[in-house]
PDB file of C-alpha atoms in Angstrom:
ATOM      1  CA  TYR F 129      13.223 -31.533  -4.209  1.00 52.00           C
ATOM      2  CA  ARG F 130       9.633 -32.366  -3.290  1.00 62.00           C
ATOM      3  CA  SER F 131       8.253 -32.308  -6.821  1.00 68.00           C
ATOM      4  CA  PRO F 132       9.424 -31.212 -10.250  1.00 71.00           C
ATOM      5  CA  VAL F 133       9.050 -27.519 -11.035  1.00 69.00           C
ATOM      6  CA  ASP F 134       7.409 -26.486 -14.281  1.00 73.00           C
ATOM      7  CA  TYR F 135       9.028 -23.372 -15.738  1.00 77.00           C
ATOM      8  CA  GLY F 136       6.494 -22.698 -18.480  1.00 85.00           C
ATOM      9  CA  ALA F 137       5.436 -19.265 -19.678  1.00 86.00           C
ATOM     10  CA  GLU F 138       2.426 -19.177 -17.322  1.00 89.00           C
ATOM     11  CA  GLN F 139       4.570 -19.882 -14.264  1.00 85.00           C
ATOM     12  CA  ILE F 140       7.128 -17.277 -15.271  1.00 87.00           C
ATOM     13  CA  GLU F 141       4.365 -14.700 -15.822  1.00 88.00           C
ATOM     14  CA  ALA F 142       2.844 -15.555 -12.423  1.00 87.00           C
ATOM     15  CA  ALA F 143       6.245 -15.209 -10.734  1.00 86.00           C
ATOM     16  CA  TYR F 144       6.761 -11.831 -12.392  1.00 87.00           C
ATOM     17  CA  HIS F 145       3.295 -10.693 -11.240  1.00 88.00           C
ATOM     18  CA  ARG F 146       4.059 -11.850  -7.702  1.00 89.00           C
ATOM     19  CA  TRP F 147       7.417 -10.038  -7.714  1.00 88.00           C
ATOM     20  CA  PHE F 148       5.718  -6.896  -9.046  1.00 88.00           C
ATOM     21  CA  GLN F 149       3.099  -6.994  -6.248  1.00 89.00           C
ATOM     22  CA  TRP F 150       5.758  -7.322  -3.573  1.00 90.00           C
ATOM     23  CA  ASN F 151       7.740  -4.410  -5.006  1.00 86.00           C
ATOM     24  CA  TRP F 152       4.605  -2.320  -5.430  1.00 86.00           C
ATOM     25  CA  LEU F 153       3.913  -2.665  -1.704  1.00 89.00           C
ATOM     26  CA  LEU F 154       7.489  -1.656  -0.873  1.00 87.00           C
ATOM     27  CA  LYS F 155       7.185   1.398  -3.137  1.00 83.00           C
ATOM     28  CA  ASP F 156       3.812   2.308  -1.663  1.00 83.00           C
ATOM     29  CA  ALA F 157       5.362   2.202   1.805  1.00 85.00           C
ATOM     30  CA  ILE F 158       7.920   4.801   0.694  1.00 79.00           C
ATOM     31  CA  LEU F 159       5.067   7.026  -0.476  1.00 78.00           C
ATOM     32  CA  GLN F 160       3.090   6.456   2.740  1.00 80.00           C
ATOM     33  CA  GLU F 161       6.150   7.326   4.815  1.00 77.00           C
ATOM     34  CA  ASP F 162       6.560  10.516   2.795  1.00 73.00           C
ATOM     35  CA  ILE F 163       2.902  11.417   3.387  1.00 73.00           C
ATOM     36  CA  PHE F 164       3.297  10.554   7.051  1.00 73.00           C
ATOM     37  CA  LYS F 165       6.361  12.758   7.509  1.00 70.00           C
ATOM     38  CA  LYS F 166       4.739  15.717   5.749  1.00 70.00           C
ATOM     39  CA  SER F 167       1.532  15.365   7.734  1.00 70.00           C
ATOM     40  CA  TRP F 168       2.899  15.577  11.234  1.00 60.00           C
ATOM     41  CA  ALA F 169       5.553  17.747  12.854  1.00 50.00           C
ATOM     42  CA  SER F 170       7.506  14.671  13.933  1.00 54.00           C
ATOM     43  CA  PRO F 171       8.182  11.715  11.614  1.00 49.00           C
ATOM     44  CA  PHE F 172       6.138   9.348  13.730  1.00 52.00           C
ATOM     45  CA  PRO F 173       3.563  10.565  16.223  1.00 52.00           C
ATOM     46  CA  SER F 174       2.868   8.677  19.404  1.00 58.00           C
ATOM     47  CA  LEU F 175       0.186   6.784  17.554  1.00 67.00           C
ATOM     48  CA  ALA F 176       0.450   3.017  17.697  1.00 75.00           C
ATOM     49  CA  LEU F 177      -0.682   0.494  15.161  1.00 82.00           C
ATOM     50  CA  PRO F 178      -3.967  -1.036  16.400  1.00 86.00           C
ATOM     51  CA  SER F 179      -3.410  -4.318  18.182  1.00 90.00           C
ATOM     52  CA  ASP F 180      -5.522  -6.288  15.677  1.00 92.00           C
ATOM     53  CA  ARG F 181      -3.380  -5.072  12.774  1.00 93.00           C
ATOM     54  CA  ALA F 182      -0.133  -5.713  14.626  1.00 93.00           C
ATOM     55  CA  ALA F 183      -1.406  -9.193  15.508  1.00 95.00           C
ATOM     56  CA  SER F 184      -2.275  -9.891  11.850  1.00 96.00           C
ATOM     57  CA  ILE F 185       1.239  -8.984  10.748  1.00 96.00           C
ATOM     58  CA  LYS F 186       2.767 -11.061  13.553  1.00 97.00           C
ATOM     59  CA  ALA F 187       0.590 -14.087  12.721  1.00 97.00           C
ATOM     60  CA  ILE F 188       1.815 -14.099   9.120  1.00 97.00           C
ATOM     61  CA  ALA F 189       5.413 -13.645  10.277  1.00 97.00           C
ATOM     62  CA  ASP F 190       4.978 -16.603  12.629  1.00 97.00           C
ATOM     63  CA  GLU F 191       3.600 -18.718   9.751  1.00 97.00           C
ATOM     64  CA  PHE F 192       6.662 -17.744   7.702  1.00 96.00           C
ATOM     65  CA  ILE F 193       9.005 -18.890  10.479  1.00 96.00           C
ATOM     66  CA  GLN F 194       7.096 -22.170  10.828  1.00 96.00           C
ATOM     67  CA  ALA F 195       7.343 -22.730   7.073  1.00 95.00           C
ATOM     68  CA  MET F 196      11.088 -22.137   7.098  1.00 95.00           C
ATOM     69  CA  ASP F 197      11.483 -24.403  10.128  1.00 94.00           C
ATOM     70  CA  SER F 198       9.475 -27.086   8.324  1.00 91.00           C
ATOM     71  CA  ASP F 199      12.284 -28.371   6.136  1.00 87.00           C
ATOM     72  CA  LEU F 200      12.672 -24.973   4.427  1.00 88.00           C
ATOM     73  CA  ASN F 201       9.200 -24.977   2.952  1.00 92.00           C
ATOM     74  CA  THR F 202       9.890 -22.028   0.656  1.00 90.00           C
ATOM     75  CA  SER F 203       6.599 -22.441  -1.194  1.00 89.00           C
ATOM     76  CA  GLU F 204       4.675 -21.811   2.008  1.00 94.00           C
ATOM     77  CA  ALA F 205       7.108 -19.031   2.989  1.00 94.00           C
ATOM     78  CA  LEU F 206       6.518 -17.271  -0.340  1.00 94.00           C
ATOM     79  CA  GLY F 207       2.784 -17.672   0.264  1.00 94.00           C
ATOM     80  CA  CYS F 208       3.238 -15.779   3.523  1.00 96.00           C
ATOM     81  CA  LEU F 209       4.749 -12.880   1.581  1.00 95.00           C
ATOM     82  CA  ASP F 210       1.682 -12.942  -0.669  1.00 95.00           C
ATOM     83  CA  ARG F 211      -0.559 -12.860   2.410  1.00 95.00           C
ATOM     84  CA  LEU F 212       1.236  -9.723   3.624  1.00 95.00           C
ATOM     85  CA  VAL F 213       0.451  -8.044   0.290  1.00 94.00           C
ATOM     86  CA  ASN F 214      -3.174  -9.208   0.531  1.00 94.00           C
ATOM     87  CA  LEU F 215      -3.360  -7.830   4.066  1.00 94.00           C
ATOM     88  CA  ALA F 216      -2.127  -4.415   2.896  1.00 92.00           C
ATOM     89  CA  ASP F 217      -4.592  -4.525  -0.002  1.00 89.00           C
ATOM     90  CA  SER F 218      -7.479  -5.253   2.355  1.00 89.00           C
ATOM     91  CA  TRP F 219      -6.479  -2.307   4.543  1.00 87.00           C
ATOM     92  CA  ARG F 220      -6.203  -0.083   1.465  1.00 81.00           C
ATOM     93  CA  SER F 221      -9.725  -1.012   0.408  1.00 79.00           C
ATOM     94  CA  GLU F 222     -10.981   0.021   3.859  1.00 74.00           C
ATOM     95  CA  GLU F 223      -9.284   3.402   3.588  1.00 62.00           C
ATOM     96  CA  THR F 224     -11.223   6.130   1.818  1.00 45.00           C
ATOM     97  CA  PHE F 225      -8.599   8.827   2.165  1.00 44.00           C
ATOM     98  CA  LYS F 226      -6.932   9.703  -1.124  1.00 44.00           C
ATOM     99  CA  GLN F 227      -4.183  12.246  -1.422  1.00 42.00           C
ATOM    100  CA  GLU F 228      -4.957  14.439  -4.413  1.00 41.00           C
ATOM    101  CA  GLN F 229      -1.630  16.251  -4.559  1.00 41.00           C
ATOM    102  CA  SER F 230       1.784  14.802  -5.207  1.00 43.00           C
ATOM    103  CA  PRO F 231       3.884  14.256  -2.067  1.00 46.00           C
ATOM    104  CA  SER F 232       6.642  16.238  -3.780  1.00 45.00           C
ATOM    105  CA  GLU F 233       4.526  19.384  -3.536  1.00 44.00           C
ATOM    106  CA  ALA F 234       5.043  21.435  -0.405  1.00 39.00           C
ATOM    107  CA  VAL F 235       1.637  20.788   1.102  1.00 40.00           C
ATOM    108  CA  VAL F 236       1.095  20.152   4.783  1.00 43.00           C
ATOM    109  CA  PHE F 237      -2.282  18.819   5.777  1.00 42.00           C
ATOM    110  CA  LYS F 238      -3.685  17.546   9.038  1.00 50.00           C
ATOM    111  CA  PRO F 239      -4.966  14.045   8.478  1.00 55.00           C
ATOM    112  CA  SER F 240      -7.088  12.180  10.933  1.00 67.00           C
ATOM    113  CA  ASP F 241      -5.940   9.379  13.190  1.00 69.00           C
ATOM    114  CA  ALA F 242      -7.598   6.905  10.781  1.00 74.00           C
ATOM    115  CA  GLN F 243      -5.440   8.224   7.955  1.00 77.00           C
ATOM    116  CA  ALA F 244      -2.348   8.016  10.161  1.00 78.00           C
ATOM    117  CA  ILE F 245      -3.200   4.416  11.029  1.00 82.00           C
ATOM    118  CA  HIS F 246      -3.553   3.661   7.313  1.00 82.00           C
ATOM    119  CA  CYS F 247      -0.080   5.076   6.618  1.00 82.00           C
ATOM    120  CA  LEU F 248       1.417   3.236   9.596  1.00 85.00           C
ATOM    121  CA  SER F 249      -0.255  -0.008   8.538  1.00 89.00           C
ATOM    122  CA  ILE F 250       1.223   0.070   5.030  1.00 90.00           C
ATOM    123  CA  ILE F 251       4.653   1.057   6.391  1.00 89.00           C
ATOM    124  CA  GLU F 252       4.678  -1.739   8.977  1.00 91.00           C
ATOM    125  CA  VAL F 253       3.454  -4.489   6.647  1.00 94.00           C
ATOM    126  CA  ALA F 254       6.085  -3.434   4.078  1.00 91.00           C
ATOM    127  CA  LYS F 255       8.821  -3.529   6.729  1.00 90.00           C
ATOM    128  CA  LYS F 256       7.794  -7.086   7.575  1.00 94.00           C
ATOM    129  CA  LEU F 257       7.656  -8.024   3.886  1.00 94.00           C
ATOM    130  CA  ARG F 258      11.211  -6.728   3.390  1.00 90.00           C
ATOM    131  CA  GLU F 259      12.459  -8.429   6.566  1.00 91.00           C
ATOM    132  CA  LEU F 260      10.992 -11.824   5.670  1.00 94.00           C
ATOM    133  CA  GLY F 261      11.866 -11.514   1.991  1.00 92.00           C
ATOM    134  CA  ASN F 262      15.479 -10.828   2.890  1.00 88.00           C
ATOM    135  CA  VAL F 263      15.584 -14.192   4.680  1.00 90.00           C
ATOM    136  CA  LEU F 264      15.013 -15.715   1.232  1.00 90.00           C
ATOM    137  CA  GLY F 265      17.502 -13.368  -0.448  1.00 87.00           C
ATOM    138  CA  LEU F 266      14.796 -11.200  -2.013  1.00 87.00           C
ATOM    139  CA  PHE F 267      14.840  -7.409  -2.249  1.00 79.00           C
ATOM    140  CA  GLU F 268      18.589  -7.184  -1.668  1.00 64.00           C
ATOM    141  CA  ARG F 269      18.870  -5.300  -4.937  1.00 57.00           C
ATOM    142  CA  ASP F 270      16.830  -2.451  -3.436  1.00 50.00           C
ATOM    143  CA  ASN F 271      19.698  -1.814  -1.051  1.00 52.00           C
ATOM    144  CA  ASP F 272      21.735  -0.699  -4.062  1.00 66.00           C
ATOM    145  CA  ILE F 273      19.791   2.549  -4.196  1.00 77.00           C
ATOM    146  CA  THR F 274      19.117   5.045  -1.466  1.00 76.00           C
ATOM    147  CA  LEU F 275      15.761   5.819   0.082  1.00 73.00           C
ATOM    148  CA  GLU F 276      15.940   9.207  -1.666  1.00 81.00           C
ATOM    149  CA  GLN F 277      16.392   7.481  -5.028  1.00 86.00           C
ATOM    150  CA  GLN F 278      13.509   5.104  -4.305  1.00 82.00           C
ATOM    151  CA  THR F 279      11.375   8.136  -3.411  1.00 84.00           C
ATOM    152  CA  LYS F 280      12.356   9.851  -6.674  1.00 89.00           C
ATOM    153  CA  ILE F 281      11.230   6.782  -8.620  1.00 89.00           C
ATOM    154  CA  GLN F 282       7.878   6.826  -6.798  1.00 85.00           C
ATOM    155  CA  HIS F 283       7.475  10.580  -7.414  1.00 89.00           C
ATOM    156  CA  ARG F 284       8.223  10.029 -11.106  1.00 91.00           C
ATOM    157  CA  GLU F 285       5.520   7.362 -11.297  1.00 87.00           C
ATOM    158  CA  ASN F 286       3.076   9.790  -9.674  1.00 87.00           C
ATOM    159  CA  ALA F 287       4.064  12.520 -12.164  1.00 90.00           C
ATOM    160  CA  ARG F 288       3.526  10.125 -15.102  1.00 89.00           C
ATOM    161  CA  ARG F 289       0.071   9.182 -13.774  1.00 86.00           C
ATOM    162  CA  LYS F 290      -0.796  12.893 -13.664  1.00 91.00           C
ATOM    163  CA  HIS F 291       0.589  13.352 -17.195  1.00 92.00           C
ATOM    164  CA  ASP F 292       3.287  15.719 -15.883  1.00 93.00           C
ATOM    165  CA  PHE F 293       5.849  14.382 -18.319  1.00 93.00           C
ATOM    166  CA  LYS F 294       8.205  17.331 -17.884  1.00 95.00           C
ATOM    167  CA  ALA F 295       8.634  16.513 -14.180  1.00 94.00           C
ATOM    168  CA  ALA F 296       8.857  12.778 -14.956  1.00 93.00           C
ATOM    169  CA  ASP F 297      11.586  13.374 -17.529  1.00 94.00           C
ATOM    170  CA  GLN F 298      13.480  15.629 -15.123  1.00 95.00           C
ATOM    171  CA  ILE F 299      13.482  12.913 -12.446  1.00 94.00           C
ATOM    172  CA  ARG F 300      14.528  10.306 -15.027  1.00 94.00           C
ATOM    173  CA  HIS F 301      17.460  12.551 -16.019  1.00 95.00           C
ATOM    174  CA  GLU F 302      18.480  13.103 -12.371  1.00 93.00           C
ATOM    175  CA  LEU F 303      18.472   9.362 -11.709  1.00 92.00           C
ATOM    176  CA  LEU F 304      20.397   8.683 -14.909  1.00 92.00           C
ATOM    177  CA  GLN F 305      23.060  11.116 -13.681  1.00 93.00           C
ATOM    178  CA  GLU F 306      23.209   9.002 -10.499  1.00 89.00           C
ATOM    179  CA  GLY F 307      23.725   5.852 -12.572  1.00 87.00           C
ATOM    180  CA  ILE F 308      20.163   4.509 -12.377  1.00 88.00           C
ATOM    181  CA  GLU F 309      18.377   3.672 -15.612  1.00 89.00           C
ATOM    182  CA  LEU F 310      14.575   3.482 -15.566  1.00 90.00           C
ATOM    183  CA  MET F 311      12.509   1.177 -17.765  1.00 85.00           C
ATOM    184  CA  ASP F 312       8.788   1.811 -18.102  1.00 84.00           C
ATOM    185  CA  THR F 313       6.678  -1.314 -18.450  1.00 77.00           C
ATOM    186  CA  PRO F 314       2.904  -1.843 -18.546  1.00 72.00           C
ATOM    187  CA  ASP F 315       3.163  -3.034 -14.937  1.00 67.00           C
ATOM    188  CA  GLY F 316       5.187  -0.091 -13.647  1.00 73.00           C
ATOM    189  CA  THR F 317       8.715   1.271 -13.620  1.00 81.00           C
ATOM    190  CA  LEU F 318      11.733  -0.973 -13.170  1.00 80.00           C
ATOM    191  CA  TRP F 319      15.279   0.237 -12.552  1.00 83.00           C
ATOM    192  CA  GLN F 320      18.775  -1.044 -13.042  1.00 80.00           C
ATOM    193  CA  ARG F 321      22.288   0.213 -12.477  1.00 76.00           C
ATOM    194  CA  LYS F 322      23.720   1.759 -15.615  1.00 74.00           C
TER     195      LYS F 322
END
Protein backbone atom coordinates (compact mmCIF):
# COMPACT_ATOMS: atom_id res chain seq x y z
CA TYR A 1 0.00 0.00 0.00
CA ARG A 2 2.63 2.54 1.01
CA SER A 3 5.63 0.61 -0.28
CA PRO A 4 6.35 -2.88 -1.55
CA VAL A 5 6.96 -5.53 1.10
CA ASP A 6 10.00 -7.75 0.82
CA TYR A 7 9.26 -11.29 2.00
CA GLY A 8 12.82 -12.60 1.98
CA ALA A 9 14.23 -15.11 4.45
CA GLU A 10 15.60 -12.36 6.73
CA GLN A 11 12.21 -10.66 7.01
CA ILE A 12 10.45 -13.94 7.70
CA GLU A 13 13.02 -14.81 10.39
CA ALA A 14 12.60 -11.35 11.95
CA ALA A 15 8.81 -11.72 11.95
CA TYR A 16 9.11 -15.12 13.61
CA HIS A 17 11.45 -13.67 16.26
CA ARG A 18 9.02 -10.82 16.89
CA TRP A 19 6.09 -13.24 17.19
CA PHE A 20 8.13 -15.41 19.58
CA GLN A 21 8.94 -12.40 21.80
CA TRP A 22 5.29 -11.39 22.01
CA ASN A 23 4.24 -14.93 22.93
CA TRP A 24 7.08 -15.27 25.42
CA LEU A 25 5.77 -12.21 27.27
CA LEU A 26 2.24 -13.65 27.30
CA LYS A 27 3.57 -16.96 28.67
CA ASP A 28 5.67 -15.17 31.27
CA ALA A 29 2.56 -13.32 32.43
CA ILE A 30 0.86 -16.67 33.07
CA LEU A 31 3.83 -17.72 35.19
CA GLN A 32 3.90 -14.38 37.04
CA GLU A 33 0.18 -14.67 37.77
CA ASP A 34 0.76 -18.17 39.13
CA ILE A 35 3.56 -16.88 41.37
CA PHE A 36 1.37 -13.98 42.42
CA LYS A 37 -1.56 -16.20 43.37
CA LYS A 38 0.64 -18.59 45.36
CA SER A 39 2.38 -15.75 47.17
CA TRP A 40 -0.60 -14.00 48.66
CA ALA A 41 -3.77 -15.24 50.32
CA SER A 42 -5.90 -13.38 47.78
CA PRO A 43 -5.20 -13.45 44.03
CA PHE A 44 -4.46 -9.75 43.91
CA PRO A 45 -3.57 -7.76 47.01
CA SER A 46 -4.54 -4.14 47.37
CA LEU A 47 -1.23 -3.22 45.83
CA ALA A 48 -1.41 -0.93 42.82
CA LEU A 49 0.94 -0.70 39.91
CA PRO A 50 3.17 2.37 40.43
CA SER A 51 1.88 5.38 38.55
CA ASP A 52 5.04 5.68 36.42
CA ARG A 53 4.66 2.09 35.19
CA ALA A 54 0.95 2.50 34.54
CA ALA A 55 1.70 5.72 32.65
CA SER A 56 4.34 3.96 30.53
CA ILE A 57 1.87 1.27 29.51
CA LYS A 58 -0.82 3.88 28.78
CA ALA A 59 1.57 6.00 26.69
CA ILE A 60 2.37 3.04 24.43
CA ALA A 61 -1.32 2.16 24.18
CA ASP A 62 -2.06 5.75 23.18
CA GLU A 63 0.67 5.59 20.49
CA PHE A 64 -0.94 2.39 19.20
CA ILE A 65 -4.34 4.09 18.92
CA GLN A 66 -2.77 7.07 17.14
CA ALA A 67 -1.04 4.72 14.70
CA MET A 68 -4.28 2.92 13.92
CA ASP A 69 -6.10 6.23 13.54
CA SER A 70 -3.37 7.41 11.17
CA ASP A 71 -4.61 5.58 8.09
CA LEU A 72 -4.18 2.18 9.78
CA ASN A 73 -0.44 2.52 10.19
CA THR A 74 0.05 -1.13 11.13
CA SER A 75 3.84 -0.87 10.96
CA GLU A 76 3.82 1.71 13.74
CA ALA A 77 1.14 -0.26 15.63
CA LEU A 78 3.30 -3.40 15.52
CA GLY A 79 6.21 -1.27 16.76
CA CYS A 80 4.08 -0.36 19.77
CA LEU A 81 3.69 -4.05 20.57
CA ASP A 82 7.48 -4.37 20.40
CA ARG A 83 7.82 -1.42 22.79
CA LEU A 84 5.55 -3.19 25.29
CA VAL A 85 7.88 -6.21 25.19
CA ASN A 86 10.91 -3.92 25.60
CA LEU A 87 9.20 -2.24 28.56
CA ALA A 88 8.64 -5.61 30.26
CA ASP A 89 12.24 -6.58 29.52
CA SER A 90 13.53 -3.39 31.11
CA TRP A 91 11.46 -4.06 34.22
CA ARG A 92 12.73 -7.65 34.33
CA SER A 93 16.32 -6.43 34.23
CA GLU A 94 15.59 -4.19 37.23
CA GLU A 95 14.17 -7.10 39.20
CA THR A 96 16.65 -9.23 41.11
CA PHE A 97 14.14 -11.65 42.55
CA LYS A 98 14.37 -15.11 41.01
CA GLN A 99 12.08 -17.94 41.95
CA GLU A 100 14.21 -21.04 42.42
CA GLN A 101 11.38 -23.54 42.67
CA SER A 102 8.83 -24.44 40.05
CA PRO A 103 5.43 -22.76 40.51
CA SER A 104 3.88 -26.23 40.28
CA GLU A 105 5.47 -27.15 43.61
CA ALA A 106 3.35 -26.44 46.66
CA VAL A 107 5.52 -23.67 48.05
CA VAL A 108 4.12 -20.53 49.61
CA PHE A 109 6.54 -17.71 50.19
CA LYS A 110 6.11 -14.14 51.31
CA PRO A 111 7.61 -11.89 48.68
CA SER A 112 8.23 -8.23 49.17
CA ASP A 113 6.18 -5.42 47.71
CA ALA A 114 8.91 -4.93 45.08
CA GLN A 115 8.47 -8.52 43.96
CA ALA A 116 4.70 -8.08 43.88
CA ILE A 117 5.10 -4.96 41.76
CA HIS A 118 7.33 -6.93 39.38
CA CYS A 119 4.67 -9.62 38.99
CA LEU A 120 1.91 -7.03 38.55
CA SER A 121 3.99 -5.13 36.00
CA ILE A 122 4.53 -8.18 33.77
CA ILE A 123 0.85 -9.18 34.10
CA GLU A 124 -0.41 -5.70 33.19
CA VAL A 125 1.93 -5.16 30.24
CA ALA A 126 0.96 -8.60 28.88
CA LYS A 127 -2.75 -7.78 29.24
CA LYS A 128 -2.19 -4.63 27.20
CA LEU A 129 -0.14 -6.55 24.62
CA ARG A 130 -2.98 -9.08 24.21
CA GLU A 131 -5.62 -6.33 24.06
CA LEU A 132 -3.80 -4.31 21.40
CA GLY A 133 -2.67 -7.38 19.48
CA ASN A 134 -6.25 -8.59 19.27
CA VAL A 135 -7.15 -5.35 17.48
CA LEU A 136 -4.84 -6.58 14.71
CA GLY A 137 -6.19 -10.14 14.88
CA LEU A 138 -3.13 -11.48 16.71
CA PHE A 139 -3.17 -13.97 19.58
CA GLU A 140 -6.69 -15.17 18.79
CA ARG A 141 -5.31 -18.68 18.53
CA ASP A 142 -4.43 -18.59 22.23
CA ASN A 143 -8.13 -18.45 22.99
CA ASP A 144 -8.37 -22.00 21.66
CA ILE A 145 -6.74 -23.31 24.82
CA THR A 146 -7.64 -22.69 28.41
CA LEU A 147 -5.58 -20.78 30.94
CA GLU A 148 -4.95 -24.12 32.67
CA GLN A 149 -3.55 -25.56 29.44
CA GLN A 150 -1.38 -22.49 28.89
CA THR A 151 -0.10 -22.89 32.46
CA LYS A 152 0.68 -26.57 31.83
CA ILE A 153 2.74 -25.60 28.79
CA GLN A 154 4.68 -23.06 30.87
CA HIS A 155 5.22 -25.61 33.67
CA ARG A 156 6.49 -28.12 31.10
CA GLU A 157 8.99 -25.57 29.79
CA ASN A 158 10.18 -24.97 33.36
CA ALA A 159 10.52 -28.74 33.93
CA ARG A 160 12.57 -29.10 30.71
CA ARG A 161 14.88 -26.26 31.80
CA LYS A 162 15.45 -28.10 35.09
CA HIS A 163 16.06 -31.36 33.19
CA ASP A 164 12.99 -32.95 34.83
CA PHE A 165 12.09 -34.82 31.67
CA LYS A 166 9.75 -37.24 33.44
CA ALA A 167 7.51 -34.35 34.53
CA ALA A 168 7.84 -32.70 31.10
CA ASP A 169 6.80 -35.90 29.35
CA GLN A 170 3.87 -36.36 31.73
CA ILE A 171 2.58 -32.85 30.94
CA ARG A 172 3.09 -33.46 27.21
CA HIS A 173 1.01 -36.65 27.50
CA GLU A 174 -1.75 -34.87 29.46
CA LEU A 175 -1.96 -32.13 26.83
CA LEU A 176 -1.95 -34.68 24.02
CA GLN A 177 -4.94 -36.35 25.68
CA GLU A 178 -6.64 -32.93 25.57
CA GLY A 179 -5.91 -32.64 21.85
CA ILE A 180 -2.92 -30.30 22.08
CA GLU A 181 0.30 -31.32 20.36
CA LEU A 182 3.55 -29.69 21.51
CA MET A 183 6.52 -29.00 19.26
CA ASP A 184 9.87 -28.16 20.83
CA THR A 185 11.95 -25.68 18.89
CA PRO A 186 15.26 -23.95 19.68
CA ASP A 187 13.22 -20.83 20.49
CA GLY A 188 10.73 -22.52 22.80
CA THR A 189 7.64 -24.71 22.71
CA LEU A 190 4.90 -24.21 20.15
CA TRP A 191 1.50 -25.91 20.24
CA GLN A 192 -1.20 -26.83 17.80
CA ARG A 193 -4.55 -28.58 17.91
CA LYS A 194 -4.21 -32.25 17.06
